Amino acid sequence: MRKVGGLLLVVIVVGATMLGASARAGAAEPPMYNGFETFPSIQGPAGPEEFSWRVGLAEGQELRQVDDRSAEVVWAEHEVVSFTIRAELAHDANGTNVPTTLLVTAPDVITLTVHHRAGNPAAGGVAFEYPVIEGAGWEGDYSVPSVIPGPLDEAELRAAREREQAAGSPTPEPQPAEPQKVRVVRALGEDKLYYRPHFFLLSGDGTFGMNRVHWQSYGGARAKATARAFVNDCVPYCAAGHVTHPRATLRLSKVIDCNGQPIYARLDYAIAGPLPMGFPRRGGYSMRPLGEDGKPEC
């Protein structure tokens, strides 16, 4: 982790995925977007759909719409993209994905819309199960292998057949325990856990991380993904530094129990492509959640 002082707030979100906002809908002045906010859980159909933030722009920067799910901050004079903001995903209580869009609604304001009132478009408008919260749904995703109870012994089978004959109904098959999904923190030093995150912040100053994470496997002893790294060289200083977006691969490993929840406790990365001089192409981090005292919780 590199430590660089004198950062502007906007640097924190270099290359970051849109992470939502804790703002109350309808606030007169939107809060500043800092890349770490999450929109509050939506408790029912009457809950808000729109959440807005003000993006800190340096002199010479412009906030521009890219498509209905992303926007960019651009150095206008040279048409250089400083960073991209993408609509955070959302899901309901059943893990069903809820559509979201991101629009530039003022020269320095972005608005995330969580389209929960219209229902699930993939199921003909069937109502979502509340609450609706940030993050990708898990329908169809991988999960942790579970331990299946062993077969009945001969005496137990004989007794089961006798009960079946007496009752006239088959003996139900043993059912596996419900598997738990392996989660992981997506920023060093935080304590919130996520399932299959699409973004990782790997420096305390916001100058290095991974976005566009595409999982090739997830849920077993190891998880593997491709990604785009974002690396700020902080020359002449981080707010005006050059950001590169090389291809990268990452791996999560070391599944441990954390307060009854299986988590990945280790992240390793490898980068292919141009990098600032001296920046390591390979590295690894502990992903153990930290408590209020700054020490690992697990």
PDB file of C-alpha atoms in Angstrom:
ATOM      1  CA  MET A   1       0.000   0.000   0.000  1.00  0.00           C
ATOM      2  CA  ARG A   2       1.377   3.418  -0.946  1.00  0.00           C
ATOM      3  CA  LYS A   3       0.782   6.346   1.369  1.00  0.00           C
ATOM      4  CA  VAL A   4       0.521   9.689  -0.384  1.00  0.00           C
ATOM      5  CA  GLY A   5      -0.666  12.811   1.401  1.00  0.00           C
ATOM      6  CA  GLY A   6      -2.514  15.909   0.239  1.00  0.00           C
ATOM      7  CA  LEU A   7      -5.284  14.142  -1.674  1.00  0.00           C
ATOM      8  CA  LEU A   8      -8.374  15.775  -3.078  1.00  0.00           C
ATOM      9  CA  LEU A   9     -11.609  13.907  -2.267  1.00  0.00           C
ATOM     10  CA  VAL A  10     -12.205  13.119  -5.928  1.00  0.00           C
ATOM     11  CA  VAL A  11      -9.056  10.983  -6.059  1.00  0.00           C
ATOM     12  CA  ILE A  12     -10.659   8.398  -3.814  1.00  0.00           C
ATOM     13  CA  VAL A  13     -12.980   7.324  -6.614  1.00  0.00           C
ATOM     14  CA  VAL A  14     -10.422   6.919  -9.406  1.00  0.00           C
ATOM     15  CA  GLY A  15     -11.722   4.133 -11.592  1.00  0.00           C
ATOM     16  CA  ALA A  16     -14.235   3.149  -8.954  1.00  0.00           C
ATOM     17  CA  THR A  17     -17.521   1.348  -9.347  1.00  0.00           C
ATOM     18  CA  MET A  18     -20.576   3.325  -8.338  1.00  0.00           C
ATOM     19  CA  LEU A  19     -21.269   2.326  -4.744  1.00  0.00           C
ATOM     20  CA  GLY A  20     -24.516   4.194  -3.993  1.00  0.00           C
ATOM     21  CA  ALA A  21     -25.321   6.898  -1.455  1.00  0.00           C
ATOM     22  CA  SER A  22     -26.505   7.217   2.101  1.00  0.00           C
ATOM     23  CA  ALA A  23     -28.337  10.398   1.185  1.00  0.00           C
ATOM     24  CA  ARG A  24     -31.991  10.862   1.989  1.00  0.00           C
ATOM     25  CA  ALA A  25     -34.030  11.264  -1.178  1.00  0.00           C
ATOM     26  CA  GLY A  26     -35.188  14.816  -1.730  1.00  0.00           C
ATOM     27  CA  ALA A  27     -32.320  16.467   0.149  1.00  0.00           C
ATOM     28  CA  ALA A  28     -31.833  20.085  -0.950  1.00  0.00           C
ATOM     29  CA  GLU A  29     -28.072  19.637  -1.322  1.00  0.00           C
ATOM     30  CA  PRO A  30     -26.808  16.209  -2.471  1.00  0.00           C
ATOM     31  CA  PRO A  31     -23.914  14.794  -0.437  1.00  0.00           C
ATOM     32  CA  MET A  32     -20.450  14.556  -1.955  1.00  0.00           C
ATOM     33  CA  TYR A  33     -19.756  11.313  -3.772  1.00  0.00           C
ATOM     34  CA  ASN A  34     -16.763   9.627  -2.127  1.00  0.00           C
ATOM     35  CA  GLY A  35     -16.836   6.128  -3.600  1.00  0.00           C
ATOM     36  CA  PHE A  36     -17.628   4.406  -0.308  1.00  0.00           C
ATOM     37  CA  GLU A  37     -21.278   5.292   0.247  1.00  0.00           C
ATOM     38  CA  THR A  38     -24.150   2.806  -0.080  1.00  0.00           C
ATOM     39  CA  PHE A  39     -27.759   3.718  -0.695  1.00  0.00           C
ATOM     40  CA  PRO A  40     -30.002   2.903   2.269  1.00  0.00           C
ATOM     41  CA  SER A  41     -32.046  -0.288   2.114  1.00  0.00           C
ATOM     42  CA  ILE A  42     -35.449   0.221   0.480  1.00  0.00           C
ATOM     43  CA  GLN A  43     -38.104  -1.253   2.742  1.00  0.00           C
ATOM     44  CA  GLY A  44     -41.162  -1.284   0.458  1.00  0.00           C
ATOM     45  CA  PRO A  45     -42.810  -0.057  -2.783  1.00  0.00           C
ATOM     46  CA  ALA A  46     -43.225   3.413  -1.276  1.00  0.00           C
ATOM     47  CA  GLY A  47     -39.471   3.704  -0.740  1.00  0.00           C
ATOM     48  CA  PRO A  48     -37.416   6.148  -2.841  1.00  0.00           C
ATOM     49  CA  GLU A  49     -36.037   5.197  -6.246  1.00  0.00           C
ATOM     50  CA  GLU A  50     -33.598   8.066  -6.830  1.00  0.00           C
ATOM     51  CA  PHE A  51     -30.403   8.927  -4.921  1.00  0.00           C
ATOM     52  CA  SER A  52     -28.146  11.842  -5.912  1.00  0.00           C
ATOM     53  CA  TRP A  53     -24.577  12.961  -5.152  1.00  0.00           C
ATOM     54  CA  ARG A  54     -22.425  15.924  -6.021  1.00  0.00           C
ATOM     55  CA  VAL A  55     -19.122  14.983  -7.666  1.00  0.00           C
ATOM     56  CA  GLY A  56     -16.072  17.048  -6.698  1.00  0.00           C
ATOM     57  CA  LEU A  57     -14.598  18.419  -9.934  1.00  0.00           C
ATOM     58  CA  ALA A  58     -11.202  20.060 -10.225  1.00  0.00           C
ATOM     59  CA  GLU A  59     -10.757  23.069 -12.502  1.00  0.00           C
ATOM     60  CA  GLY A  60     -10.777  21.842 -16.083  1.00  0.00           C
ATOM     61  CA  GLN A  61     -12.753  18.664 -15.347  1.00  0.00           C
ATOM     62  CA  GLU A  62     -16.202  17.867 -16.746  1.00  0.00           C
ATOM     63  CA  LEU A  63     -18.766  15.253 -15.728  1.00  0.00           C
ATOM     64  CA  ARG A  64     -20.136  13.484 -18.806  1.00  0.00           C
ATOM     65  CA  GLN A  65     -22.738  10.803 -19.484  1.00  0.00           C
ATOM     66  CA  VAL A  66     -21.398   7.628 -21.157  1.00  0.00           C
ATOM     67  CA  ASP A  67     -24.522   5.436 -21.240  1.00  0.00           C
ATOM     68  CA  ASP A  68     -27.510   4.792 -18.986  1.00  0.00           C
ATOM     69  CA  ARG A  69     -25.288   3.009 -16.449  1.00  0.00           C
ATOM     70  CA  SER A  70     -22.105   5.070 -16.320  1.00  0.00           C
ATOM     71  CA  ALA A  71     -20.554   8.534 -16.359  1.00  0.00           C
ATOM     72  CA  GLU A  72     -16.996   9.841 -16.639  1.00  0.00           C
ATOM     73  CA  VAL A  73     -15.009  12.734 -15.219  1.00  0.00           C
ATOM     74  CA  VAL A  74     -12.871  14.072 -18.075  1.00  0.00           C
ATOM     75  CA  TRP A  75     -10.014  16.583 -18.307  1.00  0.00           C
ATOM     76  CA  ALA A  76     -11.715  18.579 -21.055  1.00  0.00           C
ATOM     77  CA  GLU A  77      -8.659  20.267 -22.567  1.00  0.00           C
ATOM     78  CA  HIS A  78      -6.956  16.994 -23.446  1.00  0.00           C
ATOM     79  CA  GLU A  79     -10.022  14.712 -23.518  1.00  0.00           C
ATOM     80  CA  VAL A  80      -8.444  12.432 -20.923  1.00  0.00           C
ATOM     81  CA  VAL A  81     -10.704  10.346 -18.684  1.00  0.00           C
ATOM     82  CA  SER A  82      -9.855  10.880 -15.023  1.00  0.00           C
ATOM     83  CA  PHE A  83     -12.201   8.227 -13.636  1.00  0.00           C
ATOM     84  CA  THR A  84     -15.438   6.403 -14.372  1.00  0.00           C
ATOM     85  CA  ILE A  85     -18.490   6.075 -12.126  1.00  0.00           C
ATOM     86  CA  ARG A  86     -20.773   3.104 -12.734  1.00  0.00           C
ATOM     87  CA  ALA A  87     -24.252   2.369 -11.461  1.00  0.00           C
ATOM     88  CA  GLU A  88     -24.218   0.141  -8.417  1.00  0.00           C
ATOM     89  CA  LEU A  89     -26.129  -3.116  -8.765  1.00  0.00           C
ATOM     90  CA  ALA A  90     -29.058  -3.884  -6.468  1.00  0.00           C
ATOM     91  CA  HIS A  91     -30.967  -6.993  -5.407  1.00  0.00           C
ATOM     92  CA  ASP A  92     -34.015  -7.932  -3.382  1.00  0.00           C
ATOM     93  CA  ALA A  93     -34.372 -10.227  -0.367  1.00  0.00           C
ATOM     94  CA  ASN A  94     -34.491 -13.307  -2.623  1.00  0.00           C
ATOM     95  CA  GLY A  95     -31.273 -12.394  -4.441  1.00  0.00           C
ATOM     96  CA  THR A  96     -33.102 -11.227  -7.579  1.00  0.00           C
ATOM     97  CA  ASN A  97     -31.293  -8.440  -9.418  1.00  0.00           C
ATOM     98  CA  VAL A  98     -33.115  -5.096  -9.415  1.00  0.00           C
ATOM     99  CA  PRO A  99     -32.463  -2.825 -12.456  1.00  0.00           C
ATOM    100  CA  THR A 100     -30.454   0.356 -11.831  1.00  0.00           C
ATOM    101  CA  THR A 101     -29.451   3.310 -14.000  1.00  0.00           C
ATOM    102  CA  LEU A 102     -27.055   6.213 -13.513  1.00  0.00           C
ATOM    103  CA  LEU A 103     -27.599   9.644 -15.082  1.00  0.00           C
ATOM    104  CA  VAL A 104     -25.854  13.014 -14.979  1.00  0.00           C
ATOM    105  CA  THR A 105     -28.665  15.297 -13.759  1.00  0.00           C
ATOM    106  CA  ALA A 106     -26.630  18.511 -13.315  1.00  0.00           C
ATOM    107  CA  PRO A 107     -23.117  19.616 -14.361  1.00  0.00           C
ATOM    108  CA  ASP A 108     -21.695  18.087 -11.179  1.00  0.00           C
ATOM    109  CA  VAL A 109     -24.517  15.810  -9.979  1.00  0.00           C
ATOM    110  CA  ILE A 110     -25.130  12.123 -10.639  1.00  0.00           C
ATOM    111  CA  THR A 111     -28.381  10.314  -9.823  1.00  0.00           C
ATOM    112  CA  LEU A 112     -28.719   6.571  -9.285  1.00  0.00           C
ATOM    113  CA  THR A 113     -32.221   5.186  -9.930  1.00  0.00           C
ATOM    114  CA  VAL A 114     -33.162   1.838  -8.394  1.00  0.00           C
ATOM    115  CA  HIS A 115     -36.164   0.663 -10.472  1.00  0.00           C
ATOM    116  CA  HIS A 116     -37.917  -1.412  -7.827  1.00  0.00           C
ATOM    117  CA  ARG A 117     -41.524  -0.178  -8.132  1.00  0.00           C
ATOM    118  CA  ALA A 118     -42.149  -1.624 -11.609  1.00  0.00           C
ATOM    119  CA  GLY A 119     -41.310  -5.154 -10.430  1.00  0.00           C
ATOM    120  CA  ASN A 120     -39.008  -7.729 -11.986  1.00  0.00           C
ATOM    121  CA  PRO A 121     -38.909  -7.183 -15.784  1.00  0.00           C
ATOM    122  CA  ALA A 122     -37.544 -10.711 -16.288  1.00  0.00           C
ATOM    123  CA  ALA A 123     -40.657 -12.160 -14.628  1.00  0.00           C
ATOM    124  CA  GLY A 124     -43.379 -10.013 -16.179  1.00  0.00           C
ATOM    125  CA  GLY A 125     -43.348  -7.338 -13.497  1.00  0.00           C
ATOM    126  CA  VAL A 126     -43.668  -9.635 -10.461  1.00  0.00           C
ATOM    127  CA  ALA A 127     -43.107  -7.564  -7.326  1.00  0.00           C
ATOM    128  CA  PHE A 128     -39.697  -7.711  -5.694  1.00  0.00           C
ATOM    129  CA  GLU A 129     -39.284  -9.030  -2.149  1.00  0.00           C
ATOM    130  CA  TYR A 130     -38.176  -6.255   0.189  1.00  0.00           C
ATOM    131  CA  PRO A 131     -35.845  -4.980   1.429  1.00  0.00           C
ATOM    132  CA  VAL A 132     -33.932  -4.001  -1.709  1.00  0.00           C
ATOM    133  CA  ILE A 133     -30.240  -3.400  -1.004  1.00  0.00           C
ATOM    134  CA  GLU A 134     -27.037  -2.642  -2.935  1.00  0.00           C
ATOM    135  CA  GLY A 135     -24.902  -5.328  -4.563  1.00  0.00           C
ATOM    136  CA  ALA A 136     -25.350  -8.026  -7.195  1.00  0.00           C
ATOM    137  CA  GLY A 137     -27.957 -10.735  -6.639  1.00  0.00           C
ATOM    138  CA  TRP A 138     -26.918 -14.331  -6.205  1.00  0.00           C
ATOM    139  CA  GLU A 139     -29.481 -16.170  -8.338  1.00  0.00           C
ATOM    140  CA  GLY A 140     -27.603 -18.799 -10.313  1.00  0.00           C
ATOM    141  CA  ASP A 141     -24.252 -18.111  -8.638  1.00  0.00           C
ATOM    142  CA  TYR A 142     -21.846 -20.592  -7.117  1.00  0.00           C
ATOM    143  CA  SER A 143     -21.989 -21.440  -3.432  1.00  0.00           C
ATOM    144  CA  VAL A 144     -19.845 -23.144  -0.819  1.00  0.00           C
ATOM    145  CA  PRO A 145     -19.945 -26.966  -1.025  1.00  0.00           C
ATOM    146  CA  SER A 146     -21.976 -28.353   1.857  1.00  0.00           C
ATOM    147  CA  VAL A 147     -21.477 -31.495   3.925  1.00  0.00           C
ATOM    148  CA  ILE A 148     -24.128 -34.100   3.080  1.00  0.00           C
ATOM    149  CA  PRO A 149     -25.153 -36.458   5.890  1.00  0.00           C
ATOM    150  CA  GLY A 150     -23.897 -40.025   5.407  1.00  0.00           C
ATOM    151  CA  PRO A 151     -26.192 -42.927   4.460  1.00  0.00           C
ATOM    152  CA  LEU A 152     -28.258 -44.773   7.030  1.00  0.00           C
ATOM    153  CA  ASP A 153     -26.725 -47.990   8.370  1.00  0.00           C
ATOM    154  CA  GLU A 154     -28.374 -51.374   7.763  1.00  0.00           C
ATOM    155  CA  ALA A 155     -30.396 -51.407  10.975  1.00  0.00           C
ATOM    156  CA  GLU A 156     -31.682 -47.887  10.340  1.00  0.00           C
ATOM    157  CA  LEU A 157     -32.630 -48.806   6.752  1.00  0.00           C
ATOM    158  CA  ARG A 158     -34.533 -51.882   7.950  1.00  0.00           C
ATOM    159  CA  ALA A 159     -36.414 -49.817  10.531  1.00  0.00           C
ATOM    160  CA  ALA A 160     -37.162 -47.169   7.899  1.00  0.00           C
ATOM    161  CA  ARG A 161     -38.599 -49.779   5.512  1.00  0.00           C
ATOM    162  CA  GLU A 162     -40.787 -51.170   8.281  1.00  0.00           C
ATOM    163  CA  ARG A 163     -42.084 -47.678   9.069  1.00  0.00           C
ATOM    164  CA  GLU A 164     -42.644 -47.065   5.349  1.00  0.00           C
ATOM    165  CA  GLN A 165     -44.682 -50.265   4.988  1.00  0.00           C
ATOM    166  CA  ALA A 166     -46.707 -49.446   8.084  1.00  0.00           C
ATOM    167  CA  ALA A 167     -47.402 -45.865   7.027  1.00  0.00           C
ATOM    168  CA  GLY A 168     -47.725 -46.548   3.317  1.00  0.00           C
ATOM    169  CA  SER A 169     -45.443 -43.630   2.395  1.00  0.00           C
ATOM    170  CA  PRO A 170     -41.776 -43.507   1.292  1.00  0.00           C
ATOM    171  CA  THR A 171     -39.009 -42.522   3.668  1.00  0.00           C
ATOM    172  CA  PRO A 172     -37.708 -39.062   2.724  1.00  0.00           C
ATOM    173  CA  GLU A 173     -34.140 -38.886   1.485  1.00  0.00           C
ATOM    174  CA  PRO A 174     -31.597 -37.163   3.777  1.00  0.00           C
ATOM    175  CA  GLN A 175     -31.284 -33.511   2.750  1.00  0.00           C
ATOM    176  CA  PRO A 176     -27.992 -31.598   2.634  1.00  0.00           C
ATOM    177  CA  ALA A 177     -27.460 -28.670   4.971  1.00  0.00           C
ATOM    178  CA  GLU A 178     -28.125 -25.245   3.449  1.00  0.00           C
ATOM    179  CA  PRO A 179     -24.772 -23.951   2.162  1.00  0.00           C
ATOM    180  CA  GLN A 180     -23.460 -20.560   3.203  1.00  0.00           C
ATOM    181  CA  LYS A 181     -22.061 -18.162   0.634  1.00  0.00           C
ATOM    182  CA  VAL A 182     -18.421 -17.129   1.013  1.00  0.00           C
ATOM    183  CA  ARG A 183     -18.109 -13.355   1.321  1.00  0.00           C
ATOM    184  CA  VAL A 184     -15.212 -10.900   1.343  1.00  0.00           C
ATOM    185  CA  VAL A 185     -14.485  -7.264   2.157  1.00  0.00           C
ATOM    186  CA  ARG A 186     -13.983  -5.115  -0.944  1.00  0.00           C
ATOM    187  CA  ALA A 187     -11.823  -2.393   0.618  1.00  0.00           C
ATOM    188  CA  LEU A 188      -8.875  -2.779   2.960  1.00  0.00           C
ATOM    189  CA  GLY A 189      -9.737  -1.924   6.528  1.00  0.00           C
ATOM    190  CA  GLU A 190     -13.522  -2.141   6.258  1.00  0.00           C
ATOM    191  CA  ASP A 191     -15.765  -4.609   8.078  1.00  0.00           C
ATOM    192  CA  LYS A 192     -18.703  -5.021   5.658  1.00  0.00           C
ATOM    193  CA  LEU A 193     -18.789  -8.282   3.691  1.00  0.00           C
ATOM    194  CA  TYR A 194     -19.910  -8.756   0.074  1.00  0.00           C
ATOM    195  CA  TYR A 195     -20.762 -11.717  -2.142  1.00  0.00           C
ATOM    196  CA  ARG A 196     -19.024 -11.797  -5.555  1.00  0.00           C
ATOM    197  CA  PRO A 197     -18.060  -8.077  -5.509  1.00  0.00           C
ATOM    198  CA  HIS A 198     -17.258  -6.337  -8.792  1.00  0.00           C
ATOM    199  CA  PHE A 199     -14.817  -3.821  -7.277  1.00  0.00           C
ATOM    200  CA  PHE A 200     -11.865  -3.825  -4.832  1.00  0.00           C
ATOM    201  CA  LEU A 201     -10.048  -0.806  -3.352  1.00  0.00           C
ATOM    202  CA  LEU A 202      -6.543  -1.944  -2.417  1.00  0.00           C
ATOM    203  CA  SER A 203      -4.942   1.262  -1.099  1.00  0.00           C
ATOM    204  CA  GLY A 204      -5.846   3.600   1.703  1.00  0.00           C
ATOM    205  CA  ASP A 205      -5.329   6.664  -0.500  1.00  0.00           C
ATOM    206  CA  GLY A 206      -7.562   5.489  -3.357  1.00  0.00           C
ATOM    207  CA  THR A 207      -4.749   5.223  -5.897  1.00  0.00           C
ATOM    208  CA  PHE A 208      -4.903   1.478  -6.560  1.00  0.00           C
ATOM    209  CA  GLY A 209      -7.651  -1.070  -6.935  1.00  0.00           C
ATOM    210  CA  MET A 210      -9.579  -3.368  -9.258  1.00  0.00           C
ATOM    211  CA  ASN A 211     -12.834  -2.839 -11.117  1.00  0.00           C
ATOM    212  CA  ARG A 212     -14.736  -4.637 -13.894  1.00  0.00           C
ATOM    213  CA  VAL A 213     -14.152  -7.820 -11.910  1.00  0.00           C
ATOM    214  CA  HIS A 214     -15.481 -10.827 -13.849  1.00  0.00           C
ATOM    215  CA  TRP A 215     -15.583 -14.032 -11.816  1.00  0.00           C
ATOM    216  CA  GLN A 216     -14.502 -17.250 -13.524  1.00  0.00           C
ATOM    217  CA  SER A 217     -15.082 -19.291 -10.375  1.00  0.00           C
ATOM    218  CA  TYR A 218     -16.369 -18.419  -6.926  1.00  0.00           C
ATOM    219  CA  GLY A 219     -17.490 -20.152  -3.763  1.00  0.00           C
ATOM    220  CA  GLY A 220     -14.925 -22.940  -3.324  1.00  0.00           C
ATOM    221  CA  ALA A 221     -11.562 -22.959  -1.606  1.00  0.00           C
ATOM    222  CA  ARG A 222     -10.381 -20.404  -4.188  1.00  0.00           C
ATOM    223  CA  ALA A 223     -12.077 -17.815  -6.391  1.00  0.00           C
ATOM    224  CA  LYS A 224     -10.556 -16.566  -9.648  1.00  0.00           C
ATOM    225  CA  ALA A 225     -11.399 -13.506 -11.754  1.00  0.00           C
ATOM    226  CA  THR A 226     -10.197 -11.177 -14.478  1.00  0.00           C
ATOM    227  CA  ALA A 227     -10.318  -7.438 -13.885  1.00  0.00           C
ATOM    228  CA  ARG A 228      -9.073  -4.000 -14.869  1.00  0.00           C
ATOM    229  CA  ALA A 229      -6.688  -2.448 -12.394  1.00  0.00           C
ATOM    230  CA  PHE A 230      -6.594   1.302 -11.833  1.00  0.00           C
ATOM    231  CA  VAL A 231      -3.195   2.707 -10.832  1.00  0.00           C
ATOM    232  CA  ASN A 232      -2.492   6.409 -10.211  1.00  0.00           C
ATOM    233  CA  ASP A 233       1.198   7.390 -10.542  1.00  0.00           C
ATOM    234  CA  CYS A 234       0.594  10.523  -8.387  1.00  0.00           C
ATOM    235  CA  VAL A 235       2.871  12.647 -10.615  1.00  0.00           C
ATOM    236  CA  PRO A 236       3.155  15.571 -10.008  1.00  0.00           C
ATOM    237  CA  TYR A 237       0.589  14.849  -7.271  1.00  0.00           C
ATOM    238  CA  CYS A 238      -2.278  12.382  -6.987  1.00  0.00           C
ATOM    239  CA  ALA A 239      -5.095  14.778  -7.902  1.00  0.00           C
ATOM    240  CA  ALA A 240      -3.378  15.450 -11.244  1.00  0.00           C
ATOM    241  CA  GLY A 241      -1.708  12.062 -11.619  1.00  0.00           C
ATOM    242  CA  HIS A 242      -1.931   9.789 -14.639  1.00  0.00           C
ATOM    243  CA  VAL A 243      -4.163   6.739 -14.220  1.00  0.00           C
ATOM    244  CA  THR A 244      -3.503   3.505 -16.121  1.00  0.00           C
ATOM    245  CA  HIS A 245      -6.001   0.676 -16.505  1.00  0.00           C
ATOM    246  CA  PRO A 246      -4.001  -2.502 -17.263  1.00  0.00           C
ATOM    247  CA  ARG A 247      -5.508  -5.972 -17.439  1.00  0.00           C
ATOM    248  CA  ALA A 248      -5.245  -8.014 -14.263  1.00  0.00           C
ATOM    249  CA  THR A 249      -6.133 -11.321 -12.691  1.00  0.00           C
ATOM    250  CA  LEU A 250      -6.966 -11.847  -9.046  1.00  0.00           C
ATOM    251  CA  ARG A 251      -7.463 -14.786  -6.732  1.00  0.00           C
ATOM    252  CA  LEU A 252      -9.239 -15.073  -3.393  1.00  0.00           C
ATOM    253  CA  SER A 253      -8.214 -17.862  -1.035  1.00  0.00           C
ATOM    254  CA  LYS A 254      -7.851 -18.956   2.594  1.00  0.00           C
ATOM    255  CA  VAL A 255     -11.505 -19.499   3.550  1.00  0.00           C
ATOM    256  CA  ILE A 256     -11.954 -18.993   7.304  1.00  0.00           C
ATOM    257  CA  ASP A 257     -14.879 -18.697   9.686  1.00  0.00           C
ATOM    258  CA  CYS A 258     -15.631 -15.138  10.776  1.00  0.00           C
ATOM    259  CA  ASN A 259     -18.368 -14.925  13.399  1.00  0.00           C
ATOM    260  CA  GLY A 260     -20.183 -17.864  11.830  1.00  0.00           C
ATOM    261  CA  GLN A 261     -19.742 -16.581   8.244  1.00  0.00           C
ATOM    262  CA  PRO A 262     -17.241 -18.159   5.795  1.00  0.00           C
ATOM    263  CA  ILE A 263     -15.010 -15.485   4.253  1.00  0.00           C
ATOM    264  CA  TYR A 264     -12.014 -15.228   1.951  1.00  0.00           C
ATOM    265  CA  ALA A 265      -9.101 -13.902   4.016  1.00  0.00           C
ATOM    266  CA  ARG A 266      -6.535 -13.448   1.233  1.00  0.00           C
ATOM    267  CA  LEU A 267      -6.407 -11.628  -2.124  1.00  0.00           C
ATOM    268  CA  ASP A 268      -3.543 -11.988  -4.618  1.00  0.00           C
ATOM    269  CA  TYR A 269      -3.233 -10.116  -7.914  1.00  0.00           C
ATOM    270  CA  ALA A 270      -1.122 -10.141 -11.075  1.00  0.00           C
ATOM    271  CA  ILE A 271      -1.038  -7.249 -13.582  1.00  0.00           C
ATOM    272  CA  ALA A 272      -0.153  -7.349 -17.303  1.00  0.00           C
ATOM    273  CA  GLY A 273       0.386  -4.029 -19.062  1.00  0.00           C
ATOM    274  CA  PRO A 274       1.997  -0.614 -18.511  1.00  0.00           C
ATOM    275  CA  LEU A 275       2.539   0.430 -14.903  1.00  0.00           C
ATOM    276  CA  PRO A 276       4.230   3.366 -13.136  1.00  0.00           C
ATOM    277  CA  MET A 277       7.918   2.742 -12.493  1.00  0.00           C
ATOM    278  CA  GLY A 278       8.487   0.587  -9.449  1.00  0.00           C
ATOM    279  CA  PHE A 279       4.845  -0.491  -9.020  1.00  0.00           C
ATOM    280  CA  PRO A 280       4.716  -4.243  -8.243  1.00  0.00           C
ATOM    281  CA  ARG A 281       3.107  -6.454 -10.875  1.00  0.00           C
ATOM    282  CA  ARG A 282       2.243  -9.063  -8.276  1.00  0.00           C
ATOM    283  CA  GLY A 283       1.136  -8.677  -4.714  1.00  0.00           C
ATOM    284  CA  GLY A 284      -1.216  -9.870  -2.031  1.00  0.00           C
ATOM    285  CA  TYR A 285      -3.296  -8.552   0.846  1.00  0.00           C
ATOM    286  CA  SER A 286      -4.995  -9.797   3.970  1.00  0.00           C
ATOM    287  CA  MET A 287      -8.756  -9.334   3.545  1.00  0.00           C
ATOM    288  CA  ARG A 288      -9.701  -9.977   7.165  1.00  0.00           C
ATOM    289  CA  PRO A 289     -12.370  -7.535   8.393  1.00  0.00           C
ATOM    290  CA  LEU A 290     -11.096  -5.002  10.907  1.00  0.00           C
ATOM    291  CA  GLY A 291     -12.874  -3.938  14.073  1.00  0.00           C
ATOM    292  CA  GLU A 292     -13.162  -0.457  15.568  1.00  0.00           C
ATOM    293  CA  ASP A 293      -9.786  -0.915  17.260  1.00  0.00           C
ATOM    294  CA  GLY A 294      -8.135  -1.518  13.872  1.00  0.00           C
ATOM    295  CA  LYS A 295      -7.395  -5.152  14.673  1.00  0.00           C
ATOM    296  CA  PRO A 296      -8.681  -8.149  12.631  1.00  0.00           C
ATOM    297  CA  GLU A 297     -12.075  -9.357  13.821  1.00  0.00           C
ATOM    298  CA  CYS A 298     -11.335 -12.954  12.732  1.00  0.00           C
TER     299      CYS A 298
END
